[in-house]
Coordinates of C-alpha atoms and ligand atoms in Angstrom, one line a residue:
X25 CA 2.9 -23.9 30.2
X26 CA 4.5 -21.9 27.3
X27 CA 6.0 -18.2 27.5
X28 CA 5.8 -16.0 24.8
X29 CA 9.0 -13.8 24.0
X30 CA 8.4 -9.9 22.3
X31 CA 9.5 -9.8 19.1
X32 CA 12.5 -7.8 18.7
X33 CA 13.7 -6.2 16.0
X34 CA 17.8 -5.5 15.9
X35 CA 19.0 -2.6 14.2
X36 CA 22.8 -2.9 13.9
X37 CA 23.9 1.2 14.6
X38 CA 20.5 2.3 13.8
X39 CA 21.3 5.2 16.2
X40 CA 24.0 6.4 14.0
X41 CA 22.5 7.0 11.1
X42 CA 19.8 8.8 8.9
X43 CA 16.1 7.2 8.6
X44 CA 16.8 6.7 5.2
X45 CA 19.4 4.3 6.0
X46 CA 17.4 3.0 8.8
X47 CA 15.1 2.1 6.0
X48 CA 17.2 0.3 4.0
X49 CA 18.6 -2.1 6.2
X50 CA 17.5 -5.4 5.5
X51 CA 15.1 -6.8 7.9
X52 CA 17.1 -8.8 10.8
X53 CA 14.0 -9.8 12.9
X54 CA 15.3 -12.5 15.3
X55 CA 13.3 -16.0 15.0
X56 CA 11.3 -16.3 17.9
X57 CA 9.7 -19.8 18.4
X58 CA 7.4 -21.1 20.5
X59 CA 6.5 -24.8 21.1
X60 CA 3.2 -25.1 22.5
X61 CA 2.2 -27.5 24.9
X62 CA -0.6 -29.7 23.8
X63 CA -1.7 -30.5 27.2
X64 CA -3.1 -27.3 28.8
X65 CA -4.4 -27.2 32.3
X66 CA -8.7 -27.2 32.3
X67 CA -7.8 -23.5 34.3
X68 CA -5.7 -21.8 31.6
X69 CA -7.6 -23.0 28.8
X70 CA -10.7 -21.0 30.4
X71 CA -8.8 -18.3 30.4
X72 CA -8.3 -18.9 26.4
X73 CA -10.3 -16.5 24.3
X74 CA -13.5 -17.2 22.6
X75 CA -14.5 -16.3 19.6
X76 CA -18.0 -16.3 19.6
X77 CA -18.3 -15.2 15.9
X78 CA -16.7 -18.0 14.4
X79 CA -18.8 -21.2 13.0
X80 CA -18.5 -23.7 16.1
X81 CA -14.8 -25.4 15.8
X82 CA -14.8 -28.3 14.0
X83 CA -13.3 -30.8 14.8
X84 CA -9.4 -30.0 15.2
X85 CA -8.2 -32.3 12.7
X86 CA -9.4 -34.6 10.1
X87 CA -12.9 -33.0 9.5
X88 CA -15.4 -33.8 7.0
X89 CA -13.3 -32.7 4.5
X90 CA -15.7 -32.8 1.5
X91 CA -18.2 -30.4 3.5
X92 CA -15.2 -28.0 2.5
X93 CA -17.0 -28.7 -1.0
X94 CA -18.0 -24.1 -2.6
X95 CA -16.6 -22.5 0.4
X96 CA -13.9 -19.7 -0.2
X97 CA -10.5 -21.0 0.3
X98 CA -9.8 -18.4 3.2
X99 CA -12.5 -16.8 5.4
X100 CA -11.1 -14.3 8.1
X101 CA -12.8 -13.2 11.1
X102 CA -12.1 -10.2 12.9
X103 CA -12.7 -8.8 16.4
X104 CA -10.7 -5.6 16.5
X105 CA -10.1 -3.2 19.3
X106 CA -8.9 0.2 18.7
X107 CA -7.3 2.5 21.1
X108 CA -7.4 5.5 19.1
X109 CA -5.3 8.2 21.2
X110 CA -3.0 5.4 22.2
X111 CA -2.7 4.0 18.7
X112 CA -2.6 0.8 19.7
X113 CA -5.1 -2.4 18.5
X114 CA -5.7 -5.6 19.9
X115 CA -6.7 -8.2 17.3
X116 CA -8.7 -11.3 17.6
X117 CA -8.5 -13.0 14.1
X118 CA -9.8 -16.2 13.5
X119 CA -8.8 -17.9 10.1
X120 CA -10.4 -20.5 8.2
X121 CA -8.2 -22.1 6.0
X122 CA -9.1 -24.9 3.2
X123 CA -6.1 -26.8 1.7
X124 CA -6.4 -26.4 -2.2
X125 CA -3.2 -28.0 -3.1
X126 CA -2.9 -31.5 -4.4
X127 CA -0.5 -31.7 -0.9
X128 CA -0.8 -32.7 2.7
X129 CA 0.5 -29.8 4.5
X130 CA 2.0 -29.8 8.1
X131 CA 3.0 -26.3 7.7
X132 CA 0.3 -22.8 7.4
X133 CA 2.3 -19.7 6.7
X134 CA 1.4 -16.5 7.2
X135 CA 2.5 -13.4 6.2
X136 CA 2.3 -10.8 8.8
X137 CA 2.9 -7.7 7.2
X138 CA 3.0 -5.0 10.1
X139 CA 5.9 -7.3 12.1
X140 CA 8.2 -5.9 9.2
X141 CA 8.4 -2.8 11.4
X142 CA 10.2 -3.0 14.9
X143 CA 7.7 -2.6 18.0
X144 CA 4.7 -3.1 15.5
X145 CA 3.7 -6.2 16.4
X146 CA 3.1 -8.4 19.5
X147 CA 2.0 -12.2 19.2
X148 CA 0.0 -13.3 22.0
X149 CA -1.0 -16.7 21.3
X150 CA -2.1 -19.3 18.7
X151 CA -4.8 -20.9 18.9
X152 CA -5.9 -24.0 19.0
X153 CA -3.5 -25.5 21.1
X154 CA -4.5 -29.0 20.1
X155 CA -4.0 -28.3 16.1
X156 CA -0.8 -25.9 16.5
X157 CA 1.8 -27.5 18.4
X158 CA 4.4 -24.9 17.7
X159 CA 5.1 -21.7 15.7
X160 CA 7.9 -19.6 14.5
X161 CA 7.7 -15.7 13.5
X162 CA 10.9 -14.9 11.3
X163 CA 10.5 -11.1 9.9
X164 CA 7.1 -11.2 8.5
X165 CA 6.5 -14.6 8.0
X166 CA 5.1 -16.6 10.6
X167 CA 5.0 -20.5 10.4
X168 CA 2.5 -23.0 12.3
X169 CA 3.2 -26.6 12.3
X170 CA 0.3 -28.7 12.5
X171 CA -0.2 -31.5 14.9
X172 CA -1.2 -33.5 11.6
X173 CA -1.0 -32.8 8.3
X174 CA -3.8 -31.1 6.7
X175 CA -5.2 -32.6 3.5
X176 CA -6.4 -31.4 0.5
X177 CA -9.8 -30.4 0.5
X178 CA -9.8 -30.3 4.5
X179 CA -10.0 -26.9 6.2
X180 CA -8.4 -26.2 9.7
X181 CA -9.4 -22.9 12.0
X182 CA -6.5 -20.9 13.8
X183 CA -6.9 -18.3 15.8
X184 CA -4.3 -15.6 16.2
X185 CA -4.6 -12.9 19.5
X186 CA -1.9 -9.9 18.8
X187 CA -1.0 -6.6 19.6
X188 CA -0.4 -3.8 17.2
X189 CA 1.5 -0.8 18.2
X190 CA 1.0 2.0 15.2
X191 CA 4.3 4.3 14.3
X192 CA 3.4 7.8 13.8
X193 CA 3.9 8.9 10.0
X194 CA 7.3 10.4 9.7
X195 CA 8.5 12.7 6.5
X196 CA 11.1 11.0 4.4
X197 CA 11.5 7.3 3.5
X198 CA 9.6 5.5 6.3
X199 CA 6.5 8.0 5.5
X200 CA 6.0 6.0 2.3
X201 CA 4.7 3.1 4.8
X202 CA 2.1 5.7 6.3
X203 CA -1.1 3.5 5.0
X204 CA -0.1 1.9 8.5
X205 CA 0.5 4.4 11.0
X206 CA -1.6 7.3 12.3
X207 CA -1.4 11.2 12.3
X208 CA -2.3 13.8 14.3
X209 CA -5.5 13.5 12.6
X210 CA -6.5 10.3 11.2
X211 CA -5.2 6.2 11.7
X212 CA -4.3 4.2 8.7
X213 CA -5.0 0.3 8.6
X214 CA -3.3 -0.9 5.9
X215 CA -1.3 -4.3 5.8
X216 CA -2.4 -4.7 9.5
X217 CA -3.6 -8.3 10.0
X218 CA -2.4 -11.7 9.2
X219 CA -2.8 -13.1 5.7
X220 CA -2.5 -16.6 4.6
X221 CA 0.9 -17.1 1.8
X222 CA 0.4 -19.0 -1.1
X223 CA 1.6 -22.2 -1.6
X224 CA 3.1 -22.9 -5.1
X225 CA 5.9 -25.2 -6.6
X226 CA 5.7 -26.7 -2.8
X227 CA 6.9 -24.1 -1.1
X228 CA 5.4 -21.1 1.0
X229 CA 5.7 -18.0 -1.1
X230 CA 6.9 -15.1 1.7
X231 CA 9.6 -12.4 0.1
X232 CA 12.2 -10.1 2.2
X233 CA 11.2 -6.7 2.6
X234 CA 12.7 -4.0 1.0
X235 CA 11.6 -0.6 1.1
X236 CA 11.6 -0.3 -3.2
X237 CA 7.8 -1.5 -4.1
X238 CA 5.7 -4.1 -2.4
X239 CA 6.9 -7.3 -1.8
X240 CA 3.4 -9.2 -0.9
X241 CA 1.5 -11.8 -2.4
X242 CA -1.8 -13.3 -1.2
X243 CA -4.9 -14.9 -2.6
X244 CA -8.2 -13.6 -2.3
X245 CA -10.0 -14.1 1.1
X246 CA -13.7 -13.5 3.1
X247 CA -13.3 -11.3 5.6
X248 CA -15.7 -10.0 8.5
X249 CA -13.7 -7.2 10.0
X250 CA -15.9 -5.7 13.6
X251 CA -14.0 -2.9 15.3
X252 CA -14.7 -1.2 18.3
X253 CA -13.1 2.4 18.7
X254 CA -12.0 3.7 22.4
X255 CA -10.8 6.7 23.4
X256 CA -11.6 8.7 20.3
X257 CA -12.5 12.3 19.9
X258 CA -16.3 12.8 19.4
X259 CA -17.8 11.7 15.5
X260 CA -14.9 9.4 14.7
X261 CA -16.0 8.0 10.6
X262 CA -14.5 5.0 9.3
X263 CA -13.4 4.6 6.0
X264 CA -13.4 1.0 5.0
X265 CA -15.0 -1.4 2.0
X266 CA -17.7 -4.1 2.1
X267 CA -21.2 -3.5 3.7
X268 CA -21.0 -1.5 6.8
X269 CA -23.2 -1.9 9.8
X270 CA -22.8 0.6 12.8
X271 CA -23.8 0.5 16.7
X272 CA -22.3 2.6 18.7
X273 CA -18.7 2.8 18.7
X274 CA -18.6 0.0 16.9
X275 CA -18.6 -1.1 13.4
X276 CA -19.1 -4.3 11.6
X277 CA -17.2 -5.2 7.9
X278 CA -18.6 -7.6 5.5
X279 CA -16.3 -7.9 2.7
X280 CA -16.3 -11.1 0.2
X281 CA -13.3 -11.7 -2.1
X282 CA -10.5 -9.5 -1.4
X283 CA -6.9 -10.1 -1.0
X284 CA -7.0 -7.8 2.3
X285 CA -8.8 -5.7 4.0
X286 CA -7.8 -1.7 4.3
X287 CA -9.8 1.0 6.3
X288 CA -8.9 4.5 7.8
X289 CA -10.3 6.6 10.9
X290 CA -10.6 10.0 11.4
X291 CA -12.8 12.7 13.3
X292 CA -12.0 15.2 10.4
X293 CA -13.5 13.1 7.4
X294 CA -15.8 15.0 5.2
X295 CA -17.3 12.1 2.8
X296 CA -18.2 13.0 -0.9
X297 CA -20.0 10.6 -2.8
X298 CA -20.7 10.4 -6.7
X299 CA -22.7 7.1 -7.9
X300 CA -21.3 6.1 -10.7
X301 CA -24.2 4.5 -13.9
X302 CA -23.5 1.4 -12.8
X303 CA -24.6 2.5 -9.4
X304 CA -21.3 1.9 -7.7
X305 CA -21.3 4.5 -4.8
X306 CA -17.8 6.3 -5.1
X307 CA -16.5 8.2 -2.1
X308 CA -14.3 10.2 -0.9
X309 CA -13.2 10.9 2.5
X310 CA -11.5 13.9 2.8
X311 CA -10.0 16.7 5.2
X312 CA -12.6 19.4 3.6
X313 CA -12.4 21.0 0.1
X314 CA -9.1 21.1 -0.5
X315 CA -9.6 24.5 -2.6
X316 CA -6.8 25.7 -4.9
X317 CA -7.2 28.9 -6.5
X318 CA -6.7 29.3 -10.2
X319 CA -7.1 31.5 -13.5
X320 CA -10.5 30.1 -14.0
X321 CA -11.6 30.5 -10.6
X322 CA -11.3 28.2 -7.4
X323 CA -11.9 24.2 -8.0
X324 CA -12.4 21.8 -5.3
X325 CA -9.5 19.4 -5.3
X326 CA -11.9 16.6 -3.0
X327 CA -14.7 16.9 -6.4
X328 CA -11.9 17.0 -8.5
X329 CA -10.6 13.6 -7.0
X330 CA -14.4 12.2 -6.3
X331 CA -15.0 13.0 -10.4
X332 CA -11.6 11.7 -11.5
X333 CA -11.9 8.1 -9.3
X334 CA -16.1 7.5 -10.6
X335 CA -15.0 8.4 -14.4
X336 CA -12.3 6.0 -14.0
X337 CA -14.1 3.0 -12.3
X338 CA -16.7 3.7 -15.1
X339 CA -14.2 3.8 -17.9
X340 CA -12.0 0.5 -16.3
X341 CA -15.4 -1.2 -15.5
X342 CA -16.5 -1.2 -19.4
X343 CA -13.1 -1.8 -20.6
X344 CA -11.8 -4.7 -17.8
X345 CA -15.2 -6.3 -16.2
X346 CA -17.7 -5.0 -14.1
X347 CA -16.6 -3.2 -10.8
X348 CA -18.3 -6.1 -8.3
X349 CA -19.1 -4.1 -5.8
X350 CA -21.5 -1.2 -5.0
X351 CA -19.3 0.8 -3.0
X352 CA -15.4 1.6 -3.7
X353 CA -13.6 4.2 -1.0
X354 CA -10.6 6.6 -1.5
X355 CA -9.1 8.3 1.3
X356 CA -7.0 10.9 1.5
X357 CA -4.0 9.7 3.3
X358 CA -1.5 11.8 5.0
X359 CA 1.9 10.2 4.0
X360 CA 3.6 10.9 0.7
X361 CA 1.8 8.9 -1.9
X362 CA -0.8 6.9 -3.2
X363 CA -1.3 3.4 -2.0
X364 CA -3.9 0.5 -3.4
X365 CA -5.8 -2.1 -1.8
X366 CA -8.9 -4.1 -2.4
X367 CA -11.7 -1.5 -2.6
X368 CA -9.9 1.0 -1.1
X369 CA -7.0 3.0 -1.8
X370 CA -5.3 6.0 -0.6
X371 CA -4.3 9.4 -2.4
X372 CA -2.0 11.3 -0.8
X373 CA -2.4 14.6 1.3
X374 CA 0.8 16.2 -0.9
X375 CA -1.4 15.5 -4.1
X376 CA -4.0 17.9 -2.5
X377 CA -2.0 20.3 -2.0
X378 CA -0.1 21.0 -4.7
X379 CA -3.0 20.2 -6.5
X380 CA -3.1 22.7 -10.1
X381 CA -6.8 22.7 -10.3
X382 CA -6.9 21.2 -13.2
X383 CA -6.6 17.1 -14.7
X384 CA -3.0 18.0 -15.6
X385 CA -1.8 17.0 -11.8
X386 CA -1.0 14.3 -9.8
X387 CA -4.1 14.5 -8.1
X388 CA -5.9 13.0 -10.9
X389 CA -3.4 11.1 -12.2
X390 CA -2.6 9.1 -8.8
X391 CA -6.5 9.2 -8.2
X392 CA -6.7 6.8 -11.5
X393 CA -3.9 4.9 -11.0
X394 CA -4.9 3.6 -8.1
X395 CA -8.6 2.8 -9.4
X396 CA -7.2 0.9 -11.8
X397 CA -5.2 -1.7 -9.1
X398 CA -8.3 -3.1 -8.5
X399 CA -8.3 -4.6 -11.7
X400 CA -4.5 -4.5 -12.1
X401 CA -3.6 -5.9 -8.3
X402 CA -7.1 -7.0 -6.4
X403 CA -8.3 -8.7 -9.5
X404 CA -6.2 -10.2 -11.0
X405 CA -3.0 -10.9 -8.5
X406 CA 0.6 -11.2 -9.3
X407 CA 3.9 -11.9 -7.4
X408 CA 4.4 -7.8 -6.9
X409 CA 8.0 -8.9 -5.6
X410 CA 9.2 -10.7 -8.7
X411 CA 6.8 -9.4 -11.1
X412 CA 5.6 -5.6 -10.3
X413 CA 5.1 -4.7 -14.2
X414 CA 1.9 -7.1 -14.2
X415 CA 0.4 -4.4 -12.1
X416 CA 2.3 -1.5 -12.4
X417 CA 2.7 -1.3 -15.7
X418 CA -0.7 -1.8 -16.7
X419 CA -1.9 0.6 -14.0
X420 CA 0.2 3.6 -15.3
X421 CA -1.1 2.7 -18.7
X422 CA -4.4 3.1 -17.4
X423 CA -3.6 6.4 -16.0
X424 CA -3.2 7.1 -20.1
X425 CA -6.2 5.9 -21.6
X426 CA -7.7 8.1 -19.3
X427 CA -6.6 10.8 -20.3
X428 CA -7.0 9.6 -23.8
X429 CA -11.2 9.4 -23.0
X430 CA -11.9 12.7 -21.0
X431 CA -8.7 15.1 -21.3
X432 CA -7.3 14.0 -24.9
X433 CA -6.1 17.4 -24.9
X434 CA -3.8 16.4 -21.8
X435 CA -2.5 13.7 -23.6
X436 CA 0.9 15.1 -24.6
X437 CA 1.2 16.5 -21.2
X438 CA 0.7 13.5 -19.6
X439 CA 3.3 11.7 -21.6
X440 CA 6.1 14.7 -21.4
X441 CA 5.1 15.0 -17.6
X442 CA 4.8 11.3 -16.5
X443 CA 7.1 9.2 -18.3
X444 CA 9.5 11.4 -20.8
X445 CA 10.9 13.9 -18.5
X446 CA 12.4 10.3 -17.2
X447 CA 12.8 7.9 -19.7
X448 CA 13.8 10.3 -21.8
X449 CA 15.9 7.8 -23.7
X450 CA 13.7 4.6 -24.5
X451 CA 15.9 2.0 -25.2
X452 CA 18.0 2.2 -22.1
X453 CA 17.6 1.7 -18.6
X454 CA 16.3 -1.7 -16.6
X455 CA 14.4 -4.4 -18.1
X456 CA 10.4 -3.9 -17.5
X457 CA 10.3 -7.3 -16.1
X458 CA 13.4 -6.7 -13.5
X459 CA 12.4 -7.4 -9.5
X460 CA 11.7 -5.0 -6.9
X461 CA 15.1 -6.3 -5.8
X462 CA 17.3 -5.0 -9.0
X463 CA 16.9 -1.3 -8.0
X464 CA 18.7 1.0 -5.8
X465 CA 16.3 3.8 -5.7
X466 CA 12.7 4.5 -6.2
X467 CA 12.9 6.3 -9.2
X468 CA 14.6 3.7 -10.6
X469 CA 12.1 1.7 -10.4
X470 CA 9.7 3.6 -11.4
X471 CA 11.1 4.5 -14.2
X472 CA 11.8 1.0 -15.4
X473 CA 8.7 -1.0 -14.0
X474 CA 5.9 1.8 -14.4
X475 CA 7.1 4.1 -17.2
X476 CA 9.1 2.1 -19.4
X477 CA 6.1 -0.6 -18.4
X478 CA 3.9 2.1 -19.9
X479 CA 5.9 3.0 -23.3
X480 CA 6.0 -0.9 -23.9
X481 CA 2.3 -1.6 -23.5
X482 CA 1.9 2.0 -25.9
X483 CA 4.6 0.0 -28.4
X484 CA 2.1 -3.0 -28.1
X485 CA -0.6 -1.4 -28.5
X486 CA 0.7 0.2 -31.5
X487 CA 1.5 -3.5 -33.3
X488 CA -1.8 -5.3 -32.4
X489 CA -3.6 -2.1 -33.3
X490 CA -6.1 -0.8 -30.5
X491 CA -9.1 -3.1 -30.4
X492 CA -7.0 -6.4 -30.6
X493 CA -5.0 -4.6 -27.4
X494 CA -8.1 -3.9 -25.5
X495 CA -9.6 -7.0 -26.2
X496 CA -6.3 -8.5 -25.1
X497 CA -6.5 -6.5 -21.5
X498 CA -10.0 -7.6 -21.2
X499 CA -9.8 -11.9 -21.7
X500 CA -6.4 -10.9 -19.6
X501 CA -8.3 -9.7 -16.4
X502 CA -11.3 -12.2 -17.0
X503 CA -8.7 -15.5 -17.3
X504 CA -6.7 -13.5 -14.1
X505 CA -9.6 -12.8 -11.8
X506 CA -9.3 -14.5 -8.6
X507 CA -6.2 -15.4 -9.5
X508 CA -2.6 -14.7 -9.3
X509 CA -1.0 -15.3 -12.2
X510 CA 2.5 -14.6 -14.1
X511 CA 3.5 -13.2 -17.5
X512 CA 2.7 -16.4 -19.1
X513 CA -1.0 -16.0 -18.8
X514 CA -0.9 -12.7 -19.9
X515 CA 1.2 -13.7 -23.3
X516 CA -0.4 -16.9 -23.8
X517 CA -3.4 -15.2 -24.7
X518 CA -1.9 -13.9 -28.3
X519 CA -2.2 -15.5 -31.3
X520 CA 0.8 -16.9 -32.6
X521 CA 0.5 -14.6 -35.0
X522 CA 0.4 -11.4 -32.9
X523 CA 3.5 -12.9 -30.9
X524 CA 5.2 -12.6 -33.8
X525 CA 4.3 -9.6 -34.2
X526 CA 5.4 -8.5 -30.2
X527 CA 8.8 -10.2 -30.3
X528 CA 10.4 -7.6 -31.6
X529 CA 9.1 -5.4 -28.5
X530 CA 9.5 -8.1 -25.7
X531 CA 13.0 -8.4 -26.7
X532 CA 13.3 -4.7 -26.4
X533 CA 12.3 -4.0 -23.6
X534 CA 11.8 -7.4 -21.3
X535 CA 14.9 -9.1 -23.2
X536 CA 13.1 -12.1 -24.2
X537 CA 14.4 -13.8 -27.2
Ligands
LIG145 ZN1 0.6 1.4 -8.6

């Protein structure tokens, strides 16, 4: 028999001071391991849960490994259970993993996002028994040992059962984490379930939280996500991506080829939906009109947002590749900003309501910005630990040229408003290419990573001259897609001509020589 230990969290003295300090203490999860016996009474493994939506498991180890031959690399099943006024989930997920390295690996690691916050996360069990003999969850990272190596081009199934406990979104710091958490009117599933880590340069890729930008990184995955909502007021809606079937109080996810998989819940949602000419359907979900009054008259912030988000997704779509799917979700979220993931990205309540009325806000400019992460993020992938400027600086660019296309007269506003008001002075401040580890606030990093990210790609665009720079982004996102890649690919794909032409600016502002 094994026992299973609650993860605990330590927070040296976290009585004594603020949340903000809470916040930026360094994770100390303790290391809880557990070796799992590989012989299991006939009795208990009855009592182990079945998943009957999984393909029938293979055989544990060694399996016909060339039938692994087209199939994604990771396949996720779901079977979710929501207690809604208790805000608590219980999570069956079964993963399907195929080994794409050139390795044998007698390690999986998973990244287990919610376990960077204390309580958030119980670990029930790992399944199979025979193909996992033990496993260790450090922080967020949680690593299986295999009973024999898995080989390249093999696949392997695990099963993880868990609990999730949600925090309720608090103002300051912490809030900023609200995409997982719920409020007294809606629940936020973001960075809630287990996601394989990349393997590169033979090692598992898993960085230490810190509360200045995100800190994931994770390939692109299946996933087939079927939640069933208890003890919910009356005409709960779900917000989520990927084709949606419905029966009852539950609801069924299909969602190819996304790095995760994001949704939100609420009784108050109203949904507003725009198609845009490609026939994506855009929607909003949305705590009513959010009407602001002004000179010309009242404007509803929810159509401003639904207009903004379509024209954007239009614009991206003909500049970056096709949108490839026909339905992309925002949700207004009720912690203190925006927040991306695949298909699905959050704007925050705050935006709404101090909302002007008019494109010059951060309503619209947030609304965009996050459109454009799923080119810039769930497209093409980067390390968003060691290098956030792939996708944040290109995102807050994109926030520009669209402004450039449907408000050009908002373009000096944008650029006073947004980025000079900070970076004022152009030539100083951090590197573009620093880590989300080299700041000590926020603003900080913004400043460096988006804005400065944003006057170097203006600089850039200004040498190659605007077609060559578009054409650039474009054969960057198609030779990304799928992928995660790192500043090389994106520079490897200039002339050596127009790198002459750049060095100048990389030196300036990434300190390349
Ligand atoms: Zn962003």
């Amino acid at each position: 028999m094994f026992r299973l230990y609650p993860v605990i969290l330590i927070f040296l003295a976290a009585c004594s001071i603020n949340p903000a300090q809470v916040d930026a203490i360094p994770p100390t999860a303790t290391t809880v391991r557990v070796i799992q016996t590989t012989l299991v009474p006939t009795m208990d493994r009855q009592m182990q849960p079945i998943n009957t939506m999984m393909p029938a498991p293979t055989t544990p180890m060694n399996p016909a490994c060339e039938s692994t031959a087209g199939l994604p690399a990771v396949q996720h099943v779901v079977n979710a259970t929501v207690d809604y006024e208790g805000h608590q989930v219980a999570v069956e997920q079964a993963i399907f993993y195929i080994n794409e390295t050139a390795t044998p690996l007698s390690t999986l690691v998973l990244d287990i996002e919610p376990n960077r916050l204390p309580n958030a996360f119980t670990l029930s069990s790992v399944t199979p028994l025979e193909t996992v003999t033990s496993y260790e969850l450090t922080g967020r990272r949680l690593t299986l040992d295999l009973a024999q190596p898995l080989e390249p081009d093999c696949g392997i199934d695990v099963t993880l059962n868990f609990g999730l406990r949600l925090p309720v979104i608090e103002r300051g710091l912490s809030g900023f984490t609200g995409y997982f958490g719920y409020s007294i009117r809606q629940m936020n599933l973001g960075h809630w379930l287990a996601v394989m880590a990349v393997y590169e340069g033979d090692e598992w890729v898993t960085h230490n939280v810190v509360p200045i930008g995100e800190q994931t990184v994770v390939d692109i995955a299946d996933w087939d996500i079927t939640l069933t909502v208890n003890n919910a007021p009356p005409n709960m809606i779900v917000a989520a991506p990927g084709t949606m079937t419905r029966d009852g109080a539950t609801w069924r996810f299909v969602h190819p080829n996304a790095r995760e998989f994001a949704l939100s819940m609420s009784p108050f949602f109203n949904v507003y939906e725009q198609p845009t000419v490609d026939d994506v359907n855009v929607q909003l979900y949305a705590f009513g009109e959010n009407t602001v009054n002004t000179a010309a008259g009242a404007v509803s912030g929810s159509q401003q947002t639904l207009t903004a988000a379509a024209q954007a997704l239009e614009m991206y779509s003909d500049l970056f590749g096709a949108y490839p799917y026909d339905r992309f979700v925002v949700v207004q979220g009720d912690f203190p900003d925006g927040m991306e993931f695949s298909d699905l990205v959050f704007v925050s309540d705050r935006w709404f309501e101090i909302n002007s009325g008019t494109a010059e806000s951060f309503l619209t400019f947030i609304t965009v910005h996050e459109v454009s992460h799923q080119w810039w993020y769930a497209r093409v992938g980067n390390d968003q630990a060691l290098n956030p400027w792939l996708d944040e600086a290109l995102a807050t660019y994109s926030e520009y040229i669209y402004y450039e296309e449907f408000f050009p007269d908002s373009t000096n506003w944008w650029w006073d408003f947004r980025v000079n008001q900070y970076v004022g002075d152009r030539f100083s401040g951090n590197r573009v290419d620093s880590t989300v580890y080299q700041f000590a606030s926020i603003r900080d990093y913004i400043n460096a990573v988006y804005l400065r990210g944003a006057l170097m790609l203006d600089d850039l665009r200004a040498v190659l001259e605007t077609e060559a720079f578009f054409d650039w982004l474009r054969r960057y996102a198609e030779a990304g897609e799928g992928r995660i890649v790192t500043p090389d690919l994106f520079w490897s794909l200039l002339t050596a001509e127009q790198l002459a032409l750049v060095a100048p600016i990389r030196q300036e502002y990434l300190g390349d020589s």
